[in-house]
Coordinates of N, CA, C and O in Angstrom, one line a residue:
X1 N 0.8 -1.2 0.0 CA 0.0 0.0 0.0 C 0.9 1.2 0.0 O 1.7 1.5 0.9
X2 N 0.6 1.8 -0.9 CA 1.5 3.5 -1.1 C 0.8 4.3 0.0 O -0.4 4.6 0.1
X3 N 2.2 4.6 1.0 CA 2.4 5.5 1.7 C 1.5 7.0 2.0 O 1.3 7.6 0.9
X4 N 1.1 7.3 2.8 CA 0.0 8.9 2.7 C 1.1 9.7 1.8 O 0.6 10.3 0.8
X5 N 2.3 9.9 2.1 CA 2.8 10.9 1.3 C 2.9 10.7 0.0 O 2.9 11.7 -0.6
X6 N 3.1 9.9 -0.6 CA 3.5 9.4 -1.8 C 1.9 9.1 -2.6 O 1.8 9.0 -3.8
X7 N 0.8 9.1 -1.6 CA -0.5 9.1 -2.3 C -0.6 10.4 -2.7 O -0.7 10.7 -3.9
X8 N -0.5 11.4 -1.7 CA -0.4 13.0 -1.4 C 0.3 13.4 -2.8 O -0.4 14.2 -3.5
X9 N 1.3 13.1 -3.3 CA 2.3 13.6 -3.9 C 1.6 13.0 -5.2 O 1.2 13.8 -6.0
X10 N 1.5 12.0 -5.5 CA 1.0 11.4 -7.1 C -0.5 12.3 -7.5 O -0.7 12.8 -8.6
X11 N -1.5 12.4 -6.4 CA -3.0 12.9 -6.9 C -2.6 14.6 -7.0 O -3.4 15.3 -7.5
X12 N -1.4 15.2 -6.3 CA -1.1 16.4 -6.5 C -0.6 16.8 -8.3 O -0.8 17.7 -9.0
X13 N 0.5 15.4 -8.5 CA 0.8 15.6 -9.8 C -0.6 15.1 -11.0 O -1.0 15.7 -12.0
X14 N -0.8 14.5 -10.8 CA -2.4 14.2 -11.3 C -3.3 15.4 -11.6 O -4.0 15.5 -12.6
X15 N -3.3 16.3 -10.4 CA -4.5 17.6 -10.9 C -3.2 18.3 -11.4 O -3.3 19.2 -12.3
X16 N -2.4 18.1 -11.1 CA -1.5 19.5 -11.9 C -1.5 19.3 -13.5 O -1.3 20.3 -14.2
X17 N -1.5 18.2 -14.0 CA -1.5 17.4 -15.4 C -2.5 17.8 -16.1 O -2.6 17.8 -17.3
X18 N -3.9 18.3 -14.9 CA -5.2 18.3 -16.0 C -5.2 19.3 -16.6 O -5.1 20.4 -16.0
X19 N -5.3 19.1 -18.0 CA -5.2 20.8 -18.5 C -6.6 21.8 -17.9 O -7.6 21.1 -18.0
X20 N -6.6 22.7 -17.6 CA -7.8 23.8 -17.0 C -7.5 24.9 -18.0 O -6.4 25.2 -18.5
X21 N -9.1 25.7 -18.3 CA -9.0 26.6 -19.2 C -9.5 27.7 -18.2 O -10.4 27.6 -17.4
X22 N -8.8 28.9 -18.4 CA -8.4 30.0 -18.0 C -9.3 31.0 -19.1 O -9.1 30.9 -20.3
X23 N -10.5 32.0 -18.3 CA -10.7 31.5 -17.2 C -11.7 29.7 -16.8 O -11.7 28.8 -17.8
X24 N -12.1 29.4 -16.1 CA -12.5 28.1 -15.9 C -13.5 27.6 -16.5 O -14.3 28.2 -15.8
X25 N -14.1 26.9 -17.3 CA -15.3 26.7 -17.8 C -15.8 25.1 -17.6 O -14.8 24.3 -17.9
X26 N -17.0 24.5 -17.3 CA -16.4 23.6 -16.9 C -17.3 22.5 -18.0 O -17.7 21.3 -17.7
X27 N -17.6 23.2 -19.2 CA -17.6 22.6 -20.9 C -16.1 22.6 -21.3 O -15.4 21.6 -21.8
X28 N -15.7 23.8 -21.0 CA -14.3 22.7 -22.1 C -13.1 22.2 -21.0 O -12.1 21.7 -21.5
X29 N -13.1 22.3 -19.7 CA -12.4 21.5 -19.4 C -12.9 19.9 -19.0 O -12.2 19.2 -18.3
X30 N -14.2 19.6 -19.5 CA -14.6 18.3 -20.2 C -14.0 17.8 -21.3 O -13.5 16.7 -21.3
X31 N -14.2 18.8 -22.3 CA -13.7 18.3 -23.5 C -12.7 18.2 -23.7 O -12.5 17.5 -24.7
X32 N -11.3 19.0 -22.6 CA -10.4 18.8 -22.2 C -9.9 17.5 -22.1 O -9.0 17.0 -22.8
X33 N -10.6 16.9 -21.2 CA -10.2 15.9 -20.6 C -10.3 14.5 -21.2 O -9.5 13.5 -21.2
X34 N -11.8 14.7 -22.0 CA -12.7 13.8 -22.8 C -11.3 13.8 -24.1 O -10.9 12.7 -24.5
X35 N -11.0 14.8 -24.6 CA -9.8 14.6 -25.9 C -8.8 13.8 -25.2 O -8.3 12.9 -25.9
X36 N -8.2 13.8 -24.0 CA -6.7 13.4 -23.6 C -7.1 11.9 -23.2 O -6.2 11.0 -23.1
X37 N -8.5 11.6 -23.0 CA -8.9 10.0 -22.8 C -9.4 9.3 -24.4 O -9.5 8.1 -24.5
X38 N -9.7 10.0 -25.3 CA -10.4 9.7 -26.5 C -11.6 9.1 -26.3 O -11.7 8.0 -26.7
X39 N -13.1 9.8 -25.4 CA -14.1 9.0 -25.2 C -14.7 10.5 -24.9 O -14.0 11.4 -24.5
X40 N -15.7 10.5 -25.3 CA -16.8 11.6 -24.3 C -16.9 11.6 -22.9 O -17.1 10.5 -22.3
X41 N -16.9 12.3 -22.5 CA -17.6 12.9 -21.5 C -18.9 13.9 -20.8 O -18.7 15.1 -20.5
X42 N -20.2 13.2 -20.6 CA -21.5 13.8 -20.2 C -21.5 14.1 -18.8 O -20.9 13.3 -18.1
X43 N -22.3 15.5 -18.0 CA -22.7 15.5 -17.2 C -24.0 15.6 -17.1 O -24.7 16.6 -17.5
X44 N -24.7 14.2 -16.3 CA -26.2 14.1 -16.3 C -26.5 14.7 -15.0 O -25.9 14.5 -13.9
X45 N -27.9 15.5 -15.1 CA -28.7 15.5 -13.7 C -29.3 13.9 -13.3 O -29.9 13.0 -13.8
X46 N -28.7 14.2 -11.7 CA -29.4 12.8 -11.6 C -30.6 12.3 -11.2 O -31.2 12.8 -10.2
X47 N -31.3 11.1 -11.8 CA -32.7 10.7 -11.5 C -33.4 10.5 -9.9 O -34.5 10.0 -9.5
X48 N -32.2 11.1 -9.3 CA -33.1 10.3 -7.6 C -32.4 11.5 -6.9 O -31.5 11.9 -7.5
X49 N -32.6 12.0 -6.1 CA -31.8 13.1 -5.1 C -31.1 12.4 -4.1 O -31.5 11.8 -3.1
X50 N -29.6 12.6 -4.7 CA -28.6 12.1 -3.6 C -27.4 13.3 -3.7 O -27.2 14.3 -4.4
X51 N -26.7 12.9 -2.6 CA -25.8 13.8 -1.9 C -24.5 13.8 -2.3 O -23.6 14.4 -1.8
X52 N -24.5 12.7 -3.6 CA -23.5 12.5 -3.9 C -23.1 12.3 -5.6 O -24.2 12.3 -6.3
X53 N -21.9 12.2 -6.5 CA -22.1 12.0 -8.2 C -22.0 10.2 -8.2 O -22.1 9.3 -7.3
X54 N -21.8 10.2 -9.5 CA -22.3 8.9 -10.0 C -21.5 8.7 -11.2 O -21.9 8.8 -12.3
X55 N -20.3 8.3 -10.9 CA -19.6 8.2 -12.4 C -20.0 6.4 -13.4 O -19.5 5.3 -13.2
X56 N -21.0 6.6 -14.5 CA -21.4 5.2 -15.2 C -20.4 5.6 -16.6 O -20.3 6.7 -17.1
X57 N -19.7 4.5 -17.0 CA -19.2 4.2 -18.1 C -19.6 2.9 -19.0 O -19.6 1.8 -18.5
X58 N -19.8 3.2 -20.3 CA -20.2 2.7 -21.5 C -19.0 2.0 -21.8 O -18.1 1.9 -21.1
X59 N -19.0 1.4 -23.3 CA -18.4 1.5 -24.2 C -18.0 2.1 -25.2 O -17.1 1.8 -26.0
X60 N -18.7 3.1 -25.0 CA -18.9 4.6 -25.9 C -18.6 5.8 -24.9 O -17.6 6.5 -25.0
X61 N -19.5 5.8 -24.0 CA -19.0 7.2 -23.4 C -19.3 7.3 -21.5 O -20.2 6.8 -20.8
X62 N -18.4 8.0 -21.2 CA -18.3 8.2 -19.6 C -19.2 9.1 -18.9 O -18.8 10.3 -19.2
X63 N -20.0 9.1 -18.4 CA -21.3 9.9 -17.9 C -21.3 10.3 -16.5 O -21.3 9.4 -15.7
X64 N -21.4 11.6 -16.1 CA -21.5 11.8 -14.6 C -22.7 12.1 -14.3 O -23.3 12.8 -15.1
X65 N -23.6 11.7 -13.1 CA -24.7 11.7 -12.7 C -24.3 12.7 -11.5 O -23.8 12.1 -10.5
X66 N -24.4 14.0 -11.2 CA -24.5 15.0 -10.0 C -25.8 15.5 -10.0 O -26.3 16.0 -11.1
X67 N -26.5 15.4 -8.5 CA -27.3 16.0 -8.0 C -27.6 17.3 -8.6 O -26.7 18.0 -9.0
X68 N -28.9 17.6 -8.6 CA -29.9 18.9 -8.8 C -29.6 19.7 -7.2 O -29.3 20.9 -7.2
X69 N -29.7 18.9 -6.1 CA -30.5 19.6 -5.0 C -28.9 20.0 -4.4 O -28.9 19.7 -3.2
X70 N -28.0 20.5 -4.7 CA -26.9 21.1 -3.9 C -26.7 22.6 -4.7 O -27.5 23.2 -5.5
X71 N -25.3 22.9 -4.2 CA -25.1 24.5 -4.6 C -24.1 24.1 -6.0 O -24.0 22.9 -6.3
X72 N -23.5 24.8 -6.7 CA -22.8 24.9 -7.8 C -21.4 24.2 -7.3 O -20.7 23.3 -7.7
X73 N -21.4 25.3 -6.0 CA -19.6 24.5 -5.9 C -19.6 23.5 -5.5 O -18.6 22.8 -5.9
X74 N -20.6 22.7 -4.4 CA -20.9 21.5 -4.5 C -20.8 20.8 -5.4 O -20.0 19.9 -5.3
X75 N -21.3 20.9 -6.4 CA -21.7 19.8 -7.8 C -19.9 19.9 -8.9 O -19.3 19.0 -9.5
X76 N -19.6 21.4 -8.7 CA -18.2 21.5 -9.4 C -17.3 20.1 -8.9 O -16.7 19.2 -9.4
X77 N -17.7 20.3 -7.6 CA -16.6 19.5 -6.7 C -16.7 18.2 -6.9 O -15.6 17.5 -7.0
X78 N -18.2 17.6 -7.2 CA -18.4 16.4 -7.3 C -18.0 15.2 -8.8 O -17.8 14.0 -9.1
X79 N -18.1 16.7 -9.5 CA -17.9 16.3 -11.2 C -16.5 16.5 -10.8 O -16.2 15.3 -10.8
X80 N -15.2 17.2 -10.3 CA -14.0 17.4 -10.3 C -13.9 15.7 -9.6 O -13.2 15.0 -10.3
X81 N -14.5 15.1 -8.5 CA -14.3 13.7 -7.8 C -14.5 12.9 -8.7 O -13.4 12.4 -9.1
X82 N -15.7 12.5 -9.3 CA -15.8 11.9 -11.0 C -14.3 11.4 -11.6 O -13.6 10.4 -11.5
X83 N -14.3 12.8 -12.3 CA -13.4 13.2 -13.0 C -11.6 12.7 -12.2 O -10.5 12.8 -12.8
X84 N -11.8 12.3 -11.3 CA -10.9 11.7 -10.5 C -10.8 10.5 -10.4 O -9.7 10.1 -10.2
X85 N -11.6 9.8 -10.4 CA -12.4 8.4 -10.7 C -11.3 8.1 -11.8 O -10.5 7.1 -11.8
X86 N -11.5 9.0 -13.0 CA -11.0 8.8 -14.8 C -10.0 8.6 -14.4 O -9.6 7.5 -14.7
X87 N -9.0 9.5 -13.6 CA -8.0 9.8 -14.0 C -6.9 8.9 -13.6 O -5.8 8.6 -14.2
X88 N -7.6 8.6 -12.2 CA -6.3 7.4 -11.0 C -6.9 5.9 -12.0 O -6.5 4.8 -11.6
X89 N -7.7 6.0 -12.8 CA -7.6 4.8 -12.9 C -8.3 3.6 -12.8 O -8.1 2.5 -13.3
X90 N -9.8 4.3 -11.4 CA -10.0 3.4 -11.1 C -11.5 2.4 -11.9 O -12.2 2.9 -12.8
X91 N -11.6 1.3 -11.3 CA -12.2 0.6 -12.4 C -13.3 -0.5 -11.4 O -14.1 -1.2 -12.0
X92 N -13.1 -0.5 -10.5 CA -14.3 -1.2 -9.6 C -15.5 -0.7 -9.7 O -15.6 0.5 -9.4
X93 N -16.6 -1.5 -10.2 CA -17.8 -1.3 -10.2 C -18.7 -1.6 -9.5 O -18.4 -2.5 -8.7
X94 N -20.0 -1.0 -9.3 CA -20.9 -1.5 -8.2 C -22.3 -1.7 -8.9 O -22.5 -1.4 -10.1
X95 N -23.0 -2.2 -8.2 CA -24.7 -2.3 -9.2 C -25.4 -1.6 -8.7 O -25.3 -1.4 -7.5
X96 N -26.4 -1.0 -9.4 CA -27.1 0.1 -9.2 C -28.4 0.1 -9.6 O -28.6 -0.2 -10.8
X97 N -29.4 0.4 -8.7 CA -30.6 0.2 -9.2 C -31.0 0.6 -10.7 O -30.6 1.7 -10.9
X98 N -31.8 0.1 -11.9 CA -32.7 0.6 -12.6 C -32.7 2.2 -12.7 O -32.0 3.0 -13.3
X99 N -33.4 2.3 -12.1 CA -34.4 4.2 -11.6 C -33.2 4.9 -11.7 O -33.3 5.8 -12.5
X100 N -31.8 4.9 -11.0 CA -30.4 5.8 -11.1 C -30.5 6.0 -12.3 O -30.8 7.2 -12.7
X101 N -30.3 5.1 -13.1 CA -29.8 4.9 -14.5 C -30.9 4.7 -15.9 O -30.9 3.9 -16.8
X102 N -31.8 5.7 -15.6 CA -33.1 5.9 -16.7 C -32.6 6.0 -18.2 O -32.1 7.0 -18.5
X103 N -32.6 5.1 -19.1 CA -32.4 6.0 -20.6 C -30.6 4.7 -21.2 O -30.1 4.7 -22.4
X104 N -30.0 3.9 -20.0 CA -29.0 3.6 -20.5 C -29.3 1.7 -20.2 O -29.5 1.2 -19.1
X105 N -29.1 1.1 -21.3 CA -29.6 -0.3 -21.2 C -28.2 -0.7 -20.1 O -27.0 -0.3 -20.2
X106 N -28.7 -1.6 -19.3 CA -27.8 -2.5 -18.3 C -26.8 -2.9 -19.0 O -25.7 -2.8 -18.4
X107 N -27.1 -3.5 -20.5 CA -25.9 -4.2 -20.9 C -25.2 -3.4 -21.7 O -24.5 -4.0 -22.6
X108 N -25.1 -2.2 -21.7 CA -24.2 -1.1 -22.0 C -23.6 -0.7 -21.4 O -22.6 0.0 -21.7
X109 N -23.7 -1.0 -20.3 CA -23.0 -0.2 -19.2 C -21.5 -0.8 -18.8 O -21.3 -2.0 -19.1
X110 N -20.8 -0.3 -18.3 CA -19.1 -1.6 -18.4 C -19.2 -1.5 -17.3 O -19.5 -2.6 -16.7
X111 N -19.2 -0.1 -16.4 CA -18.4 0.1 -14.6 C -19.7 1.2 -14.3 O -20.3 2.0 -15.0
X112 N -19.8 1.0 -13.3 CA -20.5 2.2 -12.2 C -19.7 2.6 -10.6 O -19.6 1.9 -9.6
X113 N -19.3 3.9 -10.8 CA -18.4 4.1 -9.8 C -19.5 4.9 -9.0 O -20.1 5.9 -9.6
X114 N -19.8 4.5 -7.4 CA -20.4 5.6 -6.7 C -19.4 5.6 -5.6 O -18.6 4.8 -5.2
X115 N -20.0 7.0 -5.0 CA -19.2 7.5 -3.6 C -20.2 6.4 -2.4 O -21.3 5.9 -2.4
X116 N -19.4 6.3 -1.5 CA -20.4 5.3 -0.3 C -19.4 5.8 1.0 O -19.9 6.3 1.9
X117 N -18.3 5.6 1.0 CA -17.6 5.6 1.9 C -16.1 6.5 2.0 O -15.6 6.5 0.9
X118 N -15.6 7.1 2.7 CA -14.4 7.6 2.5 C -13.2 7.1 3.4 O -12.2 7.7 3.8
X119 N -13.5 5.9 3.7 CA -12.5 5.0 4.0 C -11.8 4.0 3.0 O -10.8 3.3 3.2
X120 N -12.4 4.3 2.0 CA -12.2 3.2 1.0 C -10.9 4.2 0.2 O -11.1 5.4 0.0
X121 N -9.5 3.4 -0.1 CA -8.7 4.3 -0.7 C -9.1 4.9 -1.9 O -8.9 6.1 -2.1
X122 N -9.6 4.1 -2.6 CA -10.1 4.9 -4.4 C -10.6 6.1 -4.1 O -10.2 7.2 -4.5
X123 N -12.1 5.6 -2.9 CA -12.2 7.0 -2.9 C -12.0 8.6 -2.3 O -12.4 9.8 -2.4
X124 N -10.5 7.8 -1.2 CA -9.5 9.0 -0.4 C -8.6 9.8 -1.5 O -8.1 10.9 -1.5
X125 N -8.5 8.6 -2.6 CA -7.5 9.1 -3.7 C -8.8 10.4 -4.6 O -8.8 11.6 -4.6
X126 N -9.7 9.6 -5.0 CA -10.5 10.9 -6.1 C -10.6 12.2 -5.3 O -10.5 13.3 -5.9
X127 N -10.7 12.1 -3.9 CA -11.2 13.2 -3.2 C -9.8 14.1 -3.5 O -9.8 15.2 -4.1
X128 N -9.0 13.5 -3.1 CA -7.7 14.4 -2.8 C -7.1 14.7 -4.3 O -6.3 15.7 -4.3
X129 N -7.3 14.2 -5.4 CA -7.6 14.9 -6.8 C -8.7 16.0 -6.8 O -8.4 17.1 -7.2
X130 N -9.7 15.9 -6.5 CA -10.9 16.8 -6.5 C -10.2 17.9 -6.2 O -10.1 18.8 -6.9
X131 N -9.7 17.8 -4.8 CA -9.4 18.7 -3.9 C -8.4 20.0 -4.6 O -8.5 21.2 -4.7
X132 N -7.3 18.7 -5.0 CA -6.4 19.9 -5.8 C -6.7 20.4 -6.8 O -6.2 21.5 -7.1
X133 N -7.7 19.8 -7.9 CA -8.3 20.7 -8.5 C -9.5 22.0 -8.4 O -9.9 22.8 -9.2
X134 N -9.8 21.6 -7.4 CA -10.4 23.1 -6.5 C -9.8 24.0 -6.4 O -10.2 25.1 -6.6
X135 N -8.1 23.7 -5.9 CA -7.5 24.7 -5.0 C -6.8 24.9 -6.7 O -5.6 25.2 -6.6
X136 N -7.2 24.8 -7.6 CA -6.1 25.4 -8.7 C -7.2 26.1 -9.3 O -6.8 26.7 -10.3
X137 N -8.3 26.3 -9.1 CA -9.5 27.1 -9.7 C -9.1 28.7 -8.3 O -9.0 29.8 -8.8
X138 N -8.8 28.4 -7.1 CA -8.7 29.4 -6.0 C -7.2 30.0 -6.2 O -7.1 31.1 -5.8
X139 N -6.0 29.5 -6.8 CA -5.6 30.3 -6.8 C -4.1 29.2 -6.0 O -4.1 28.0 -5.7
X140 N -3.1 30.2 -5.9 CA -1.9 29.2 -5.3 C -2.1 29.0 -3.7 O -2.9 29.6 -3.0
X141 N -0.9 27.8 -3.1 CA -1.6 27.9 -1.8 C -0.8 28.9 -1.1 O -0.1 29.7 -1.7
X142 N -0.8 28.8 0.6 CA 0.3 29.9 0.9 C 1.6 29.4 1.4 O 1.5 28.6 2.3
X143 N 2.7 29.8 1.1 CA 4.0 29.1 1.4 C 3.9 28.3 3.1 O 4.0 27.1 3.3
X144 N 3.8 29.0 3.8 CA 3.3 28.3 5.2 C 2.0 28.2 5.9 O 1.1 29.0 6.2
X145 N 2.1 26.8 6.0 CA 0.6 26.8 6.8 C 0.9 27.1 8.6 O 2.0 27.0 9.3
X146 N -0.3 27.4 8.9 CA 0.0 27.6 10.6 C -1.5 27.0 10.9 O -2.3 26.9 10.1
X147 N -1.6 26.8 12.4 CA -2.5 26.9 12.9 C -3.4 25.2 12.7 O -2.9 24.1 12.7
X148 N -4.7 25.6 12.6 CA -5.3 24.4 12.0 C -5.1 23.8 10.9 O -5.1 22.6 10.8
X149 N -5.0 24.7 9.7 CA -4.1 24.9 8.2 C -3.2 23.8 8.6 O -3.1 22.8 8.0
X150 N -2.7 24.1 9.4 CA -0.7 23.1 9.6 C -1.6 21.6 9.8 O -1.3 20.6 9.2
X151 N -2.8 21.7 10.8 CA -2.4 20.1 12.1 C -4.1 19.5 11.2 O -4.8 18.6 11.6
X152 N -4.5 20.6 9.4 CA -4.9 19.8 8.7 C -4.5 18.8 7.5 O -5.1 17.9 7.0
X153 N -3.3 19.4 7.2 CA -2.4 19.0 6.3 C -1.5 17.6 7.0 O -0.9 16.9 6.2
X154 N -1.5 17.5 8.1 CA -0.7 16.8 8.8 C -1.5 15.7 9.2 O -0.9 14.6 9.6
X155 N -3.0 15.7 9.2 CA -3.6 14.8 9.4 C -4.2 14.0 8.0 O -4.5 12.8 8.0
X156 N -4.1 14.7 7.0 CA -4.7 14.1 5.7 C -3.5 13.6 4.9 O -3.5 13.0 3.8
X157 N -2.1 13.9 5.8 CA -1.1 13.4 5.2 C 0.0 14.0 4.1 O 0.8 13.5 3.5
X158 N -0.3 15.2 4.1 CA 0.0 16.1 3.1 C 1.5 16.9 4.1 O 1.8 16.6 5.3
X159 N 2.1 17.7 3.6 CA 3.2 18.5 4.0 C 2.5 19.6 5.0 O 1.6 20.4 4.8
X160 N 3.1 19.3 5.9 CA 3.1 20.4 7.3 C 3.5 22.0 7.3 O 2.9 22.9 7.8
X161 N 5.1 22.0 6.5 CA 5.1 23.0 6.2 C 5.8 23.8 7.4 O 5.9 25.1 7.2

């Protein structure tokens, strides 16, 4: 099992790789992303109100399922976790009721990645992708952290500083 820092340090170089368009739009840093994988990429509203995205892949094309009922930066954040999903790789699937998945036949579907737990590494890894691609939409970080800043970086495994 790779190390917290060496997890820390790979999902840092990972969001730093994704190309982002300046200023941020988050149509073409889809298509962005969707070109550097050679597949599409859809963001669907989803059919059930959950708290959480829904990354389903095809054979054709990768689809994110984010909630209606949150705020924008919520939902940014959730397609940025998705989109994290793509990137590390991961590929464990789960089954999913019918009703989630309106409009896409069962036997099209390859993987269904949902969020459930954040104990589980894949999804400590998407988050901490998510993450750094949030904080590259905010701007650089600050050379020193202090305070809770410091003893939160130190708990998630990241540089203390």
């Amino acid at each position: 099992m790779r190390g917290q820092g060496g997890q820390w340090r790979r999902c840092r170089r990972l969001a730093a790789a994704v190309p982002m368009p300046v200023p941020f739009d988050q149509d073409r840093f889809l298509a962005g992303i969707a070109e550097l994988r050679g597949r599409p990429i859809e963001v669907l509203p989803s059919a059930v109100e959950v708290p959480c995205g829904l990354l389903v892949s095809t054979d054709a094309t990768d689809y994110i399922l984010a909630p209606g009922n949150t705020s924008s930066l919520h939902r940014q954040h959730i397609v940025f976790h998705e989109i994290a999903h793509l990137l590390c790789g991961h590929g464990d699937g789960v089954t999913v009721p019918a009703p989630v998945l309106p409009g896409l036949p069962a036997d099209l579907v390859r993987r269904v990645l949902g969020r459930s737990a954040y104990t589980d590494p894949q999804e400590r890894e998407a988050e901490l992708v998510a993450t750094f691609l949030t904080q590259r939409l905010a701007g650089p970080a600050p050379r020193e952290y202090s305070g809770e800043l410091k003893g939160l970086g130190e708990a998630f495994g990241g540089p203390s500083r």
